[in-house]
Short mmCIF file of C-alpha atoms in Angstrom, two decimals:
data_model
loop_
_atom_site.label_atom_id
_atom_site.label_comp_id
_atom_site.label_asym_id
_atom_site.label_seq_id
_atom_site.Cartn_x
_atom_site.Cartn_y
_atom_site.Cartn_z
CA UNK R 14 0.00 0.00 0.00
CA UNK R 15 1.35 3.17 -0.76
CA UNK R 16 2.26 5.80 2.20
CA UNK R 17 0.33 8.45 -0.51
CA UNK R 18 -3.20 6.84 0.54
CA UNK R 19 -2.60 6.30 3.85
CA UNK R 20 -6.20 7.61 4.49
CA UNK R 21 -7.82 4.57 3.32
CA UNK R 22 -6.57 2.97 6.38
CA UNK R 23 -9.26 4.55 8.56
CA UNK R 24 -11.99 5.53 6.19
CA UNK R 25 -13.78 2.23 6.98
CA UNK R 26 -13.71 3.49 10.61
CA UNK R 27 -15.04 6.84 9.68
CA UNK R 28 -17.75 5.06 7.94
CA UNK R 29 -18.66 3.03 10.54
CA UNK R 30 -18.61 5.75 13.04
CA UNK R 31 -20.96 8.19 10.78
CA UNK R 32 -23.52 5.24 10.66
CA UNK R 33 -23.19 4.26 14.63
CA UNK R 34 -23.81 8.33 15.24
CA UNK R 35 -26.88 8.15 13.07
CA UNK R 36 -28.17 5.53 14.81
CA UNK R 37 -28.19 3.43 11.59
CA UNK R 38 -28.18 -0.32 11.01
CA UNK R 39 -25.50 -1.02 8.29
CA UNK R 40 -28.56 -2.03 5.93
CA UNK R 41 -30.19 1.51 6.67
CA UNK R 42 -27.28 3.18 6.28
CA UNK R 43 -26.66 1.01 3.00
CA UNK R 44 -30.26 2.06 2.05
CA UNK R 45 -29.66 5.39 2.48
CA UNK R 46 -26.88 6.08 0.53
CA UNK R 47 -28.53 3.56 -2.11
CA UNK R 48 -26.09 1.05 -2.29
CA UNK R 49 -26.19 -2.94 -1.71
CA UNK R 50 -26.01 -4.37 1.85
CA UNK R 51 -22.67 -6.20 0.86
CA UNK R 52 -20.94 -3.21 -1.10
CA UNK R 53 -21.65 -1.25 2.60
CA UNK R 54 -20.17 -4.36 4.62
CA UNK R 55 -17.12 -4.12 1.93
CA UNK R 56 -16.66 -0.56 2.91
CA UNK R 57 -17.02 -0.52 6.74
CA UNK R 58 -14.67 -3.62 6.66
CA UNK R 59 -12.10 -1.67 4.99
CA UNK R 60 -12.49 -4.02 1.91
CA UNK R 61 -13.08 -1.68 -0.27
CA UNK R 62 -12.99 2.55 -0.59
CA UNK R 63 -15.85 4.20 -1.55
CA UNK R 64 -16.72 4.91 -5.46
CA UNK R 65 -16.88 8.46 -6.59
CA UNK R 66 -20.74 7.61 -7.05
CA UNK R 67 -21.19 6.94 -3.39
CA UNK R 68 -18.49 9.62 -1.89
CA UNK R 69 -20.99 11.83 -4.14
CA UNK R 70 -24.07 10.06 -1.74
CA UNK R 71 -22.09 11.14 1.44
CA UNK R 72 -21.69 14.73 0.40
CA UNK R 73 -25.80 15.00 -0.91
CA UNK R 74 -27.35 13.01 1.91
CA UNK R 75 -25.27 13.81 4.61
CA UNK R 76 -22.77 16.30 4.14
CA UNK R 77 -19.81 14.42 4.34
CA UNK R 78 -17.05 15.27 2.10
CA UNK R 79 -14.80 13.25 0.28
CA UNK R 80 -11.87 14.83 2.25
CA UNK R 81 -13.67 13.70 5.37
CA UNK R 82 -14.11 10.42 4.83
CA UNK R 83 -11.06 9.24 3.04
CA UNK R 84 -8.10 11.75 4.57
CA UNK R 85 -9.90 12.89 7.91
CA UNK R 86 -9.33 16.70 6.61
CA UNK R 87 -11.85 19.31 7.48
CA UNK R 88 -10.24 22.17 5.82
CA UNK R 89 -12.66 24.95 5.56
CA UNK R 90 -12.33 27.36 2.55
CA UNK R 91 -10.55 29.91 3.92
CA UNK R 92 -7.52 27.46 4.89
CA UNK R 93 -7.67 25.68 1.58
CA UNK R 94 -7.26 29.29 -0.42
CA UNK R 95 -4.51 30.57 1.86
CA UNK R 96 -2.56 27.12 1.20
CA UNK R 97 -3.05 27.83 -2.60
CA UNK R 98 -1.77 31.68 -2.24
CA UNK R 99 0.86 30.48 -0.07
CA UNK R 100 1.89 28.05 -2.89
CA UNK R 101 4.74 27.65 -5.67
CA UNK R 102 3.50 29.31 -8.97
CA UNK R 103 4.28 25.17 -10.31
CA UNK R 104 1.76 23.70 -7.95
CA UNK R 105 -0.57 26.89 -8.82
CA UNK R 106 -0.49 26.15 -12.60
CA UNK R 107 -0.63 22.21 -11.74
CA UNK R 108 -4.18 22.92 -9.46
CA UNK R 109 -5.00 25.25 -13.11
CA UNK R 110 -4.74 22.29 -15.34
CA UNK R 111 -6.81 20.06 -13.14
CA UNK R 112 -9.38 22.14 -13.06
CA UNK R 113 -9.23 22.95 -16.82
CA UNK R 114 -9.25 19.30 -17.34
CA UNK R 115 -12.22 18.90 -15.11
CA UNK R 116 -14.19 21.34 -16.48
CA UNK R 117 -13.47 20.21 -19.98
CA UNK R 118 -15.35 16.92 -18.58
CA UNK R 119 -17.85 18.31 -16.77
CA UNK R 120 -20.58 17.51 -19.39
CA UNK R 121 -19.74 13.63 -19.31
CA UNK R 122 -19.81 13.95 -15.51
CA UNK R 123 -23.27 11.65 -15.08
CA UNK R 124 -23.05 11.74 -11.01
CA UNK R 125 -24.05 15.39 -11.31
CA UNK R 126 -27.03 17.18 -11.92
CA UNK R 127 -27.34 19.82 -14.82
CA UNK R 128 -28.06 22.68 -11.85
CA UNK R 129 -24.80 21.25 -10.32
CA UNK R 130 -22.36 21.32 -13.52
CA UNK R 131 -23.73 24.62 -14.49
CA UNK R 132 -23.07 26.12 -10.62
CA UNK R 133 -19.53 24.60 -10.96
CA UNK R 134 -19.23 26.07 -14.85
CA UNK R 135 -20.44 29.58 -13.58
CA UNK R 136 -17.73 29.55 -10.45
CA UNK R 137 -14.86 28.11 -12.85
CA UNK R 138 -15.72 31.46 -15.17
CA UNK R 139 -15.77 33.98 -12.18
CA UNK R 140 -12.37 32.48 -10.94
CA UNK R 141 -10.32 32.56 -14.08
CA UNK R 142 -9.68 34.71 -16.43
CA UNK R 143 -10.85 34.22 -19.89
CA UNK R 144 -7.36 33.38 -21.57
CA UNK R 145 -6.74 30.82 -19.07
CA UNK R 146 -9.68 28.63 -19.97
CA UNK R 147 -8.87 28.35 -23.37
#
């Protein structure tokens, strides 16, 4: 296992704990985020990580982000923008293309709804300048 992932170590506790704190049977919980009963034993087991179909669940249903639940950050924001000023220009440009590339995909993005790729469009166009999304 790679040291980069390390999160996935204790997502399945995370999981487990957000159910428990619900007060949620694991075939509830499974219910809930409209999954199988045995995909949501694979994940609170620590047999599996979550899809980006059901991180996406977390986030709608319960507000649970992605960062949460697989790296056990809670960085609001604020800290999250004054890490990316506080950045090299390389990792700037590097955050630029991903977001480029994501946005160039964001029509073949099924997991989100129209309302939701065109919120995302409409913030990508307010945060950089025209020349840059070309």
């Amino acid at each position: 296992m790679s040291s980069s992932f390390s999160g996935k170590l204790n997502c399945h506790e995370r999981i487990r704990q957000i159910r428990k704190q619900l007060g949620l049977t694991q075939e509830a919980f499974a219910e809930q985020l409209d999954i199988s009963y045995s995909a949501y034993k694979k994940l609170e087991s620590g047999e599996n990580i979550p899809s980006i179909d059901t991180l996406y669940k977390f986030k709608q249903k319960f507000q649970i982000s992605a960062d949460y639940l697989l790296f056990d950050e809670r960085n609001s924001v604020t800290v999250t923008w004054e890490r990316f000023l506080n950045s090299s220009v390389q990792d700037q440009m590097e955050l630029y293309h991903r977001i480029l590339f994501y946005y160039s995909n964001l029509q073949r993005a099924n997991f989100l709804s129209l309302q939701e790729q065109q919120k995302i469009a409409e913030y990508i166009n307010r945060i950089l300048p025209p020349e840059e999304k070309q």
